[in-house]
Coordinates of C-alpha atoms in Angstrom, one line a residue:
M1 CA -0.1 0.1 0.0
L2 CA 2.8 2.4 1.0
K3 CA 4.7 1.7 -2.4
T4 CA 1.4 2.0 -4.3
L5 CA 0.8 5.7 -2.6
G6 CA 4.4 6.7 -2.6
A7 CA 4.3 6.4 -6.4
Q8 CA 1.9 9.1 -6.6
I9 CA 4.1 11.7 -5.0
K10 CA 5.8 12.1 -8.3
E11 CA 7.4 15.8 -8.6
F12 CA 6.5 16.7 -5.2
K13 CA 9.0 14.8 -3.8
K14 CA 11.0 18.3 -3.3
D15 CA 8.2 20.0 -1.2
S16 CA 7.8 16.4 1.0
F17 CA 11.5 16.6 1.8
L18 CA 11.6 20.5 2.4
T19 CA 8.5 20.3 4.5
P20 CA 10.0 18.2 7.6
V21 CA 13.4 20.3 7.2
F22 CA 11.6 23.2 8.3
M23 CA 9.5 21.7 10.8
I24 CA 12.9 20.5 12.4
L25 CA 14.3 24.0 12.3
E26 CA 11.1 25.3 13.8
V27 CA 11.5 23.0 16.6
L28 CA 15.0 23.6 17.2
M29 CA 14.2 27.4 17.5
E30 CA 11.5 27.2 19.7
T31 CA 13.5 24.6 22.0
I32 CA 16.4 27.3 22.5
I33 CA 13.8 30.0 23.6
P34 CA 13.1 28.6 27.2
L35 CA 17.3 28.4 27.8
M36 CA 17.4 32.3 26.7
M37 CA 14.5 33.2 29.0
A38 CA 16.1 30.9 31.7
S39 CA 19.6 33.1 31.0
I40 CA 17.6 36.8 31.1
I41 CA 16.1 36.1 34.4
D42 CA 19.4 34.2 36.0
N43 CA 22.1 36.4 34.7
G44 CA 20.1 39.3 33.3
V45 CA 17.2 40.4 36.2
E46 CA 18.4 38.6 39.3
A47 CA 22.0 39.8 38.6
G48 CA 20.9 43.5 37.4
D49 CA 22.9 42.9 34.2
I50 CA 20.9 45.3 31.7
H51 CA 23.2 44.6 28.9
H52 CA 22.8 40.9 28.8
I53 CA 19.1 41.3 29.2
Y54 CA 19.3 43.4 25.7
V55 CA 21.4 41.0 24.3
M56 CA 19.9 37.8 24.9
G57 CA 16.5 39.8 24.2
G58 CA 17.7 40.6 20.6
C59 CA 19.0 36.7 20.3
M60 CA 15.4 35.4 21.2
V61 CA 13.8 38.0 18.5
I62 CA 16.0 36.5 16.3
V63 CA 15.6 33.2 17.0
A64 CA 11.5 33.6 17.0
C65 CA 11.9 35.3 13.4
I66 CA 13.9 32.2 12.3
S67 CA 11.3 29.9 14.0
L68 CA 8.4 31.9 12.3
F69 CA 10.0 31.7 9.0
A70 CA 10.7 27.9 9.2
G71 CA 6.9 27.4 10.2
T72 CA 5.7 29.6 7.8
M73 CA 7.7 27.7 4.8
G74 CA 7.0 24.3 6.4
G75 CA 3.4 25.3 6.2
K76 CA 3.8 26.4 2.5
Y77 CA 5.7 23.4 1.2
G78 CA 3.3 21.1 3.2
A79 CA 0.3 22.3 1.7
R80 CA 2.0 22.1 -1.6
A81 CA 3.0 18.7 -1.2
S82 CA -0.4 17.2 0.0
A83 CA -2.6 19.1 -2.5
G84 CA -0.2 18.0 -5.3
F85 CA -0.8 14.2 -3.8
A86 CA -4.0 14.6 -3.5
R87 CA -4.4 15.7 -7.4
N88 CA -1.9 13.0 -8.1
L89 CA -3.8 10.6 -6.6
R90 CA -7.6 11.4 -8.5
K91 CA -5.6 11.6 -11.6
A92 CA -4.1 8.0 -11.2
M93 CA -7.2 6.9 -9.9
Y94 CA -9.4 8.2 -12.9
E95 CA -6.8 7.2 -15.8
N96 CA -6.9 3.6 -14.0
I97 CA -10.6 3.7 -14.3
Q98 CA -10.9 4.7 -18.0
T99 CA -8.8 1.3 -18.9
F100 CA -11.3 -0.5 -16.8
S101 CA -13.0 -3.3 -18.8
F102 CA -16.8 -3.6 -18.0
S103 CA -16.1 -6.6 -15.6
N104 CA -13.6 -4.4 -13.7
I105 CA -16.2 -1.6 -13.3
D106 CA -18.8 -4.3 -12.2
K107 CA -16.5 -4.7 -9.1
F108 CA -17.0 -0.9 -8.0
S109 CA -20.6 0.9 -7.4
T110 CA -20.7 4.4 -8.9
A111 CA -21.2 6.0 -5.6
G112 CA -18.0 4.0 -4.0
L113 CA -16.0 5.7 -7.1
V114 CA -17.0 8.6 -6.2
T115 CA -16.4 8.8 -2.5
R116 CA -12.9 7.2 -2.8
L117 CA -12.2 10.1 -5.7
T118 CA -13.6 13.0 -3.0
T119 CA -13.8 12.0 0.6
D120 CA -11.2 9.5 0.6
V121 CA -8.2 11.3 -1.4
T122 CA -9.3 14.6 0.9
N123 CA -8.9 12.2 4.0
L124 CA -5.3 11.1 2.4
Q125 CA -4.4 14.6 1.9
N126 CA -5.1 15.9 5.3
A127 CA -3.2 13.2 6.8
Y128 CA -0.2 13.4 4.6
Q129 CA 0.1 17.2 5.3
M130 CA 0.1 16.0 9.0
L131 CA 2.4 13.5 8.3
L132 CA 5.0 15.9 6.7
R133 CA 4.1 18.5 9.5
M134 CA 3.2 17.3 13.0
C135 CA 4.4 13.6 12.7
V136 CA 7.8 15.4 12.2
R137 CA 7.2 18.3 14.8
A138 CA 5.3 16.5 17.5
P139 CA 8.2 13.7 18.3
I140 CA 11.2 15.9 17.6
S141 CA 9.8 18.5 19.9
L142 CA 9.1 15.9 22.4
I143 CA 12.8 14.5 22.1
C144 CA 14.4 18.0 22.3
A145 CA 12.0 19.2 25.3
M146 CA 13.0 15.9 27.2
I147 CA 16.6 16.2 26.2
M148 CA 16.9 20.0 27.5
A149 CA 14.6 18.9 30.7
F150 CA 17.2 16.6 31.6
F151 CA 20.1 19.0 30.6
I152 CA 18.5 21.4 33.1
N153 CA 17.6 18.8 35.9
A154 CA 17.1 15.2 35.6
R155 CA 15.7 14.5 38.6
L156 CA 12.6 17.2 37.8
A157 CA 12.4 15.6 34.4
S158 CA 11.9 12.4 36.1
V159 CA 8.2 13.6 36.2
Y160 CA 7.9 14.1 32.6
L161 CA 8.8 10.4 32.2
I162 CA 5.8 9.2 34.5
A163 CA 3.4 11.8 32.8
V164 CA 4.1 10.6 29.3
I165 CA 4.1 6.9 30.2
V166 CA 0.5 7.7 31.8
L167 CA -0.7 9.8 29.1
G168 CA 0.7 7.8 26.1
M169 CA -1.3 5.1 27.5
I170 CA -4.3 6.9 27.7
L171 CA -4.4 8.4 24.5
A172 CA -3.5 5.0 22.5
I173 CA -6.7 3.7 24.3
I174 CA -8.6 6.6 23.1
T175 CA -6.9 6.4 19.5
V176 CA -8.2 2.5 18.9
R177 CA -11.5 3.4 20.3
A178 CA -11.7 6.2 17.7
H179 CA -10.2 4.1 15.0
H180 CA -12.8 1.4 15.6
Y181 CA -15.6 4.3 14.5
F182 CA -14.1 6.0 11.7
M183 CA -13.5 2.5 10.1
E184 CA -17.4 2.2 9.9
V185 CA -17.9 5.9 8.5
F186 CA -16.7 5.2 4.8
P187 CA -18.9 2.5 3.8
K188 CA -21.9 4.6 4.8
Y189 CA -20.6 7.8 2.8
D190 CA -21.2 5.1 -0.2
D191 CA -24.4 4.9 0.7
L192 CA -25.1 8.4 1.0
N193 CA -23.4 9.4 -2.2
A194 CA -25.5 6.6 -4.1
S195 CA -29.0 8.2 -2.3
V196 CA -27.8 11.5 -4.0
Q197 CA -26.9 9.8 -7.2
E198 CA -29.9 8.1 -7.6
N199 CA -32.5 11.0 -6.8
V200 CA -30.8 13.3 -8.9
S201 CA -30.5 11.2 -12.3
A202 CA -33.9 10.1 -11.6
I203 CA -35.3 12.6 -10.5
R204 CA -38.2 12.7 -13.2
V205 CA -39.2 9.3 -12.0
V206 CA -39.2 10.4 -8.3
K207 CA -41.4 13.4 -9.3
A208 CA -43.5 11.2 -11.6
Y209 CA -44.6 8.8 -8.7
V210 CA -44.9 11.5 -6.0
R211 CA -41.8 9.6 -4.0
E212 CA -40.2 13.1 -2.8
D213 CA -41.0 12.0 0.8
Y214 CA -39.7 8.6 0.6
E215 CA -36.2 9.7 -0.9
K216 CA -35.9 12.6 1.5
K217 CA -36.5 9.9 4.3
K218 CA -33.8 7.7 2.5
F219 CA -31.3 10.6 2.7
T220 CA -32.1 11.7 6.0
Q221 CA -31.3 7.9 7.4
A222 CA -27.8 7.6 5.4
S223 CA -26.8 11.4 6.6
K224 CA -27.9 10.3 9.9
N225 CA -26.1 6.8 9.9
I226 CA -22.7 9.2 9.3
Y227 CA -23.7 11.6 11.9
N228 CA -24.2 8.8 14.5
M229 CA -20.8 7.3 13.9
F230 CA -18.8 10.2 13.8
V231 CA -20.8 11.3 17.4
K232 CA -19.5 8.3 18.7
A233 CA -16.0 8.8 17.5
E234 CA -15.8 12.3 18.5
G235 CA -17.5 11.7 22.0
V236 CA -14.1 9.3 22.4
L237 CA -11.8 11.9 21.4
A238 CA -13.4 14.4 23.5
F239 CA -11.8 12.8 26.2
N240 CA -8.2 13.9 25.0
S241 CA -8.7 17.4 26.1
P242 CA -9.5 16.3 29.9
V243 CA -6.7 14.1 30.1
M244 CA -4.3 16.4 28.5
Q245 CA -5.3 19.3 31.2
I246 CA -5.3 16.8 34.4
V247 CA -1.7 15.7 33.4
V248 CA -0.6 19.2 32.1
Y249 CA -1.7 20.9 35.4
S250 CA -0.4 17.6 37.8
C251 CA 3.0 18.2 35.9
I252 CA 2.7 21.9 36.9
I253 CA 2.0 21.2 40.2
A254 CA 4.8 18.9 40.9
L255 CA 7.2 20.8 39.1
S256 CA 6.3 24.2 41.2
W257 CA 6.1 22.2 44.6
L258 CA 9.4 20.1 43.7
G259 CA 11.0 22.9 42.3
A260 CA 10.4 25.5 44.9
K261 CA 11.9 23.1 47.4
M262 CA 15.1 22.7 44.9
I263 CA 15.2 26.7 44.9
V264 CA 15.1 27.0 48.5
A265 CA 17.8 24.1 49.0
G266 CA 19.9 25.9 45.9
S267 CA 20.4 23.3 43.5
L268 CA 17.8 25.2 41.1
T269 CA 17.5 28.4 40.1
T270 CA 14.2 30.7 39.0
G271 CA 15.1 30.6 35.5
E272 CA 15.7 26.8 35.3
L273 CA 12.3 26.3 36.8
M274 CA 10.7 28.7 34.4
S275 CA 12.3 26.6 31.5
L276 CA 11.0 23.3 32.8
L277 CA 7.8 24.5 33.1
T278 CA 7.7 25.7 29.6
Y279 CA 9.0 22.4 28.5
C280 CA 6.2 20.7 30.4
M281 CA 3.9 22.4 28.1
N282 CA 5.9 21.5 24.9
I283 CA 6.0 17.7 26.2
M284 CA 2.4 17.7 27.0
M285 CA 1.4 19.3 23.2
S286 CA 3.8 17.3 21.6
L287 CA 1.7 14.3 23.1
M288 CA -1.4 16.0 22.1
M289 CA -0.5 16.5 18.8
L290 CA 0.7 13.0 18.4
S291 CA -2.6 11.6 19.5
M292 CA -4.5 13.6 16.7
V293 CA -2.0 12.3 14.3
F294 CA -2.6 8.8 15.1
V295 CA -6.3 9.2 14.8
M296 CA -6.0 10.9 11.7
L297 CA -4.0 8.3 10.3
A298 CA -5.9 5.6 11.8
M299 CA -9.0 7.4 9.9
S300 CA -7.0 7.7 6.8
I301 CA -5.9 4.0 6.8
A302 CA -9.4 3.0 5.6
S303 CA -9.5 5.5 3.0
A304 CA -6.0 4.4 1.8
E305 CA -7.3 0.9 1.5
R306 CA -9.8 1.9 -0.7
I307 CA -7.9 4.2 -3.1
C308 CA -5.4 1.5 -3.3
E309 CA -7.9 -1.1 -4.5
V310 CA -8.8 1.1 -7.4
L311 CA -5.2 2.0 -8.3
N312 CA -4.2 -1.7 -8.2
E313 CA -7.3 -2.8 -9.7
K314 CA -5.6 -3.7 -13.5
S315 CA -7.9 -4.4 -16.6
D316 CA -8.5 -7.9 -17.2
I317 CA -8.6 -7.0 -20.9
T318 CA -5.5 -5.7 -22.2
N319 CA -3.0 -5.6 -25.5
P320 CA -1.6 -8.5 -26.6
E321 CA 2.4 -8.2 -27.1
N322 CA 2.5 -7.8 -30.7
P323 CA -1.2 -6.4 -31.4
V324 CA -2.4 -6.3 -34.9
Y325 CA -3.2 -2.7 -36.0
E326 CA -5.4 -3.2 -38.8
V327 CA -9.1 -4.9 -39.4
A328 CA -9.4 -6.5 -43.0
D329 CA -13.0 -6.4 -42.9
G330 CA -16.3 -6.6 -40.6
S331 CA -16.7 -10.4 -40.9
V332 CA -17.6 -11.8 -37.8
T333 CA -17.3 -15.5 -36.2
F334 CA -18.4 -17.0 -33.3
D335 CA -16.4 -19.9 -32.7
H336 CA -17.8 -22.5 -29.8
V337 CA -18.3 -19.2 -27.8
T338 CA -19.4 -19.7 -24.0
F339 CA -19.1 -16.9 -21.6
R340 CA -20.0 -16.0 -17.7
Y341 CA -19.8 -12.7 -16.2
N342 CA -18.5 -14.8 -12.9
K343 CA -16.0 -17.2 -13.8
T344 CA -16.9 -19.2 -11.2
S345 CA -20.6 -19.4 -12.0
D346 CA -22.0 -23.0 -13.3
K347 CA -24.3 -21.6 -15.7
P348 CA -22.9 -19.8 -18.4
I349 CA -24.7 -16.5 -20.1
L350 CA -23.8 -17.4 -23.6
D351 CA -23.6 -21.5 -24.5
D352 CA -21.6 -22.8 -27.4
V353 CA -22.3 -20.4 -30.0
N354 CA -21.4 -20.8 -33.4
L355 CA -22.2 -18.2 -36.1
S356 CA -20.1 -17.1 -39.0
I357 CA -21.1 -13.6 -40.6
R358 CA -19.8 -12.1 -43.7
S359 CA -18.4 -8.9 -44.0
G360 CA -21.2 -6.4 -45.1
E361 CA -24.4 -8.3 -44.0
T362 CA -27.0 -7.2 -41.8
I363 CA -27.9 -9.2 -38.8
G364 CA -31.2 -9.0 -36.9
V365 CA -30.8 -10.5 -33.3
I366 CA -34.1 -11.1 -31.7
G367 CA -34.6 -12.6 -28.0
G368 CA -36.8 -12.3 -24.9
T369 CA -35.5 -10.0 -22.2
G370 CA -32.3 -11.6 -20.7
S371 CA -31.8 -14.0 -23.5
S372 CA -27.9 -12.5 -23.8
K373 CA -28.5 -10.0 -26.9
S374 CA -26.5 -7.6 -25.4
S375 CA -23.9 -10.0 -24.2
L376 CA -23.3 -11.4 -27.8
V377 CA -22.4 -8.2 -29.4
N378 CA -20.5 -6.9 -26.5
L379 CA -17.9 -9.6 -27.2
I380 CA -17.3 -8.3 -30.6
S381 CA -15.6 -5.1 -29.6
R382 CA -14.1 -7.0 -26.6
L383 CA -15.7 -5.2 -23.9
Y384 CA -15.7 -8.8 -22.2
D385 CA -13.5 -11.4 -23.2
V386 CA -15.1 -15.3 -23.8
S387 CA -15.0 -17.7 -21.4
E388 CA -14.2 -20.4 -24.0
G389 CA -14.1 -20.4 -27.9
A390 CA -12.8 -17.2 -29.6
V391 CA -14.8 -14.4 -31.4
L392 CA -13.2 -13.7 -34.5
V393 CA -13.1 -10.2 -36.6
G394 CA -11.9 -9.8 -40.0
G395 CA -10.6 -13.6 -39.7
K396 CA -8.4 -12.9 -36.5
D397 CA -9.2 -13.1 -32.7
V398 CA -10.5 -10.2 -31.3
R399 CA -7.8 -10.6 -28.5
S400 CA -4.9 -10.5 -31.2
Y401 CA -6.0 -6.6 -32.2
D402 CA -4.7 -3.4 -30.5
L403 CA -7.6 -2.7 -28.4
D404 CA -8.2 0.9 -30.0
T405 CA -7.9 -0.4 -33.2
L406 CA -10.4 -3.1 -32.6
R407 CA -12.9 -0.5 -31.2
D408 CA -12.6 2.2 -33.6
E409 CA -13.7 -0.1 -36.4
V410 CA -17.1 -1.3 -34.1
S411 CA -19.5 1.6 -33.4
V412 CA -21.8 0.5 -31.0
V413 CA -25.3 2.5 -30.2
L414 CA -26.0 1.1 -26.4
Q415 CA -29.3 0.8 -25.3
N416 CA -29.0 3.6 -22.4
N417 CA -28.0 6.3 -24.6
V418 CA -25.9 8.8 -23.5
L419 CA -25.1 12.4 -24.8
F420 CA -23.1 14.8 -23.1
S421 CA -23.3 18.7 -22.5
G422 CA -22.4 20.6 -25.4
T423 CA -23.7 21.7 -28.5
I424 CA -25.3 18.8 -31.2
Y425 CA -21.6 19.2 -33.4
E426 CA -19.5 18.6 -30.2
N427 CA -21.6 15.4 -29.4
L428 CA -21.3 14.2 -33.0
R429 CA -17.6 14.7 -32.7
W430 CA -17.3 12.0 -30.5
G431 CA -17.4 9.8 -33.3
D432 CA -14.6 11.3 -35.3
K433 CA -13.4 14.8 -33.7
N434 CA -11.8 15.8 -37.1
A435 CA -15.5 15.1 -38.9
T436 CA -16.5 18.5 -41.0
D437 CA -19.5 20.0 -40.6
E438 CA -21.0 18.2 -43.9
E439 CA -20.1 14.9 -42.9
C440 CA -21.8 15.4 -39.4
R441 CA -24.6 16.6 -41.4
H442 CA -24.4 13.6 -43.7
A443 CA -24.5 11.1 -40.8
C444 CA -27.7 12.7 -39.2
R445 CA -29.3 12.7 -42.8
L446 CA -28.6 8.6 -42.5
A447 CA -30.1 8.6 -38.9
C448 CA -32.9 10.5 -39.9
A449 CA -31.8 13.0 -37.3
D450 CA -31.7 16.3 -39.8
E451 CA -36.0 16.4 -39.4
F452 CA -35.8 17.4 -35.8
I453 CA -32.5 19.4 -35.9
D454 CA -33.1 21.6 -38.6
R455 CA -36.2 22.9 -36.7
F456 CA -34.1 24.2 -33.4
P457 CA -33.2 27.8 -33.7
D458 CA -29.7 27.2 -33.5
G459 CA -29.8 24.1 -35.4
Y460 CA -26.5 21.9 -35.3
N461 CA -25.3 24.5 -32.7
T462 CA -28.1 23.8 -30.6
Y463 CA -26.6 23.3 -27.0
I464 CA -27.5 19.9 -25.5
E465 CA -28.1 19.3 -21.6
Q466 CA -26.2 17.1 -19.6
G467 CA -27.5 13.7 -20.4
G468 CA -29.6 15.0 -23.3
T469 CA -32.5 16.0 -21.2
N470 CA -33.7 19.0 -23.7
V471 CA -34.3 16.2 -26.5
S472 CA -37.0 13.6 -26.6
G473 CA -35.9 9.8 -26.4
G474 CA -36.3 9.3 -30.1
Q475 CA -34.2 12.4 -31.0
K476 CA -31.4 11.2 -28.4
Q477 CA -31.4 7.6 -30.3
R478 CA -30.9 9.4 -33.6
L479 CA -28.2 11.5 -32.5
C480 CA -26.2 8.6 -30.9
I481 CA -26.5 6.5 -34.2
A482 CA -25.1 9.6 -36.3
R483 CA -22.4 10.0 -33.9
A484 CA -21.4 6.3 -34.1
L485 CA -21.8 6.5 -38.3
L486 CA -19.2 9.0 -37.9
K487 CA -16.6 6.7 -37.1
K488 CA -17.1 5.4 -40.6
P489 CA -16.7 1.6 -38.8
K490 CA -16.5 -1.6 -40.6
I491 CA -18.9 -3.2 -38.0
L492 CA -22.1 -1.2 -36.6
I493 CA -24.2 -2.3 -33.3
L494 CA -27.4 -0.9 -32.7
D495 CA -28.7 -2.6 -29.4
D496 CA -32.2 -1.7 -29.4
S497 CA -31.4 2.1 -30.3
T498 CA -34.5 2.7 -32.1
S499 CA -36.8 1.3 -29.7
A500 CA -38.1 5.2 -28.7
V501 CA -38.3 5.9 -32.8
D502 CA -41.6 5.1 -34.7
T503 CA -41.9 2.5 -37.3
A504 CA -42.0 4.6 -40.0
T505 CA -38.6 6.5 -39.2
D506 CA -37.1 3.2 -38.1
A507 CA -37.8 1.9 -42.0
K508 CA -36.0 5.0 -43.2
I509 CA -33.1 4.6 -41.0
R510 CA -32.7 0.6 -42.3
K511 CA -33.2 1.9 -45.5
A512 CA -30.4 4.4 -45.5
F513 CA -27.9 2.0 -44.0
A514 CA -28.5 -0.4 -46.6
E515 CA -27.8 2.2 -49.6
E516 CA -25.3 4.2 -47.8
I517 CA -23.1 1.8 -45.8
P518 CA -23.3 -1.6 -47.6
D519 CA -20.1 -2.3 -46.9
T520 CA -20.4 -2.2 -42.9
T521 CA -21.4 -5.0 -41.2
K522 CA -24.6 -4.3 -39.3
F523 CA -26.2 -6.0 -36.1
I524 CA -29.7 -4.7 -35.1
I525 CA -31.1 -5.8 -31.8
A526 CA -34.6 -5.3 -31.6
Q527 CA -37.5 -6.4 -29.8
R528 CA -39.7 -5.7 -33.2
I529 CA -39.7 -8.1 -36.0
S530 CA -40.6 -5.5 -38.4
S531 CA -37.0 -3.7 -37.7
V532 CA -34.9 -7.0 -38.3
Q533 CA -37.5 -8.9 -41.0
N534 CA -35.8 -7.4 -44.1
A535 CA -32.1 -8.1 -42.4
D536 CA -30.0 -10.6 -44.4
R537 CA -29.9 -13.3 -41.7
I538 CA -31.7 -13.1 -38.4
I539 CA -30.4 -14.8 -34.8
V540 CA -33.2 -16.4 -32.4
L541 CA -31.3 -16.0 -29.2
D542 CA -33.2 -18.5 -26.4
N543 CA -31.6 -17.9 -22.8
G544 CA -28.2 -17.7 -24.2
V545 CA -28.5 -20.5 -26.7
V546 CA -28.9 -19.8 -30.5
N547 CA -32.4 -21.5 -31.4
G548 CA -32.4 -20.2 -34.8
F549 CA -30.3 -18.4 -37.5
G550 CA -31.5 -17.9 -41.0
T551 CA -33.5 -15.4 -43.3
H552 CA -37.2 -14.2 -42.1
E553 CA -38.9 -16.5 -44.4
E554 CA -36.5 -19.6 -43.3
L555 CA -37.4 -19.0 -39.6
L556 CA -41.0 -18.4 -40.5
A557 CA -40.7 -22.1 -41.8
S558 CA -38.5 -23.8 -39.2
N559 CA -38.7 -21.7 -35.8
D560 CA -41.3 -22.1 -33.8
I561 CA -40.3 -19.3 -31.3
Y562 CA -39.8 -16.8 -34.0
R563 CA -43.1 -17.7 -35.8
D564 CA -45.0 -17.5 -32.4
V565 CA -43.5 -13.7 -32.0
Y566 CA -44.4 -12.8 -35.8
E567 CA -47.9 -14.0 -35.2
S568 CA -48.4 -12.2 -32.0
Q569 CA -47.0 -9.0 -33.1
T570 CA -48.6 -9.0 -36.7
S571 CA -52.1 -9.3 -34.8
G572 CA -51.2 -6.8 -32.4
S573 CA -51.3 -8.9 -29.5
G574 CA -47.7 -8.7 -28.0
D575 CA -43.9 -8.3 -28.0
F576 CA -41.5 -10.6 -28.4
D577 CA -41.5 -11.6 -24.4
E578 CA -45.1 -12.8 -24.9
G579 CA -44.7 -15.2 -27.7
G580 CA -42.8 -18.6 -27.6
A581 CA -39.7 -16.9 -26.0
A582 CA -41.7 -16.6 -22.8

């Protein structure tokens, strides 16, 4: 874990080194000041030497200025180092998340990743700053103060040893108890973020079903859980202050009583006693700081572990040693393909799929809900890897291709269409960042998106809100299809991406595809048989098994599932899930 986190310090190593250097300098200067005060009292005030007072006073001012400068620089470099460390952590996590395959992403919840990128990183940032400053300052200050105290008077300094042992034991108990509660807080942060995310992303559904009160209660409960844990943790930490004060005042009383006796006996001076009292405060405050540092570090360990989970997670889909950088054509072959999302699962999602598809063919994919239609096409662009068998594109196993090369040649329009905040042009150019305005318009004509874009006052410069909330479901689908077409792919996958489009527009889109991109292999996943009946061939999936594969006429004649669904849909009585595939 330390190696993983330490690798993210990078260009802030200099700041991380200078921070403790300045903190040590500050402590050394602060340690010298009580000795100067003792000298002023013993050799200046009591001896009546005004010159000595001026000289030592001037030296104290210089030492104090050096201490102030060192403390300021330590704070400056510490802030820079910790903020830079946090920046690098967020960047490293975000970049690693981008490399994840779908199976990697499935291991983390969205809310969990958000918590790691925000709260957990902030905790580590604070802990790192305390590590560079307080973790250096407190023990050095403690050691220096103890050394100076024993140097002045070993007998009186022994009081500190007893105090340090007692206070150390009590603070250790407090730290352990508080750490237990802090460890339980972070999963509850995930619940809180999940509640917010679900409510905001599904606000229309919440309002449509008048469930605002329910969502408020859910959020309140998640927030209350965090509150309760922090109250328990802070309740334990609250003992720090009274324990600290009891020990400090006990030391002061003991030092004053014993010191007074020693002054009367002539074995201790007034200045030395004042210095010992000052070192007493230094020692006790150092222990107090150490206790807070331990609590913060204990709390940040949980955050560090969660962050390392993301940083150490490696994509299970990577480039081979000598990848292929050219896809010959859009032919696709499924060679005895078996696929499981969970490798330990007994029942496969796809079982022994054997298909051979020629380049340029239009392939329909039909099946009931949960029949693994999307899982089948996800294997083509290697969003998942097969468990057994092989998927070949252009005559080569998809695992032999460079990932970027393969995915550049496969355009996918998913069921959940996503548009980003920006103009229509900017969204379209996700398909090809160098596409000209005319190429964008041509893609929109093929997707029948130009019909509604031309009606917008700003046309293709119309601003799309985040998630495409200011366009309808059908408009969003057509924009996503146009975006996919701009890639000029060898394979185009439409995963139920015309479900919100009327039948006439659906037919126009399919006709445009047949005429304009005849060399592109097209996979059309649909629930409506009318969307795929003109395809060159149609795959009928049933519970992860290919139940039929042929033309519309061949399946009507030979496939019971396809025939039953066709008859139910043409008679207007149902959809695919109500037919023979149910």
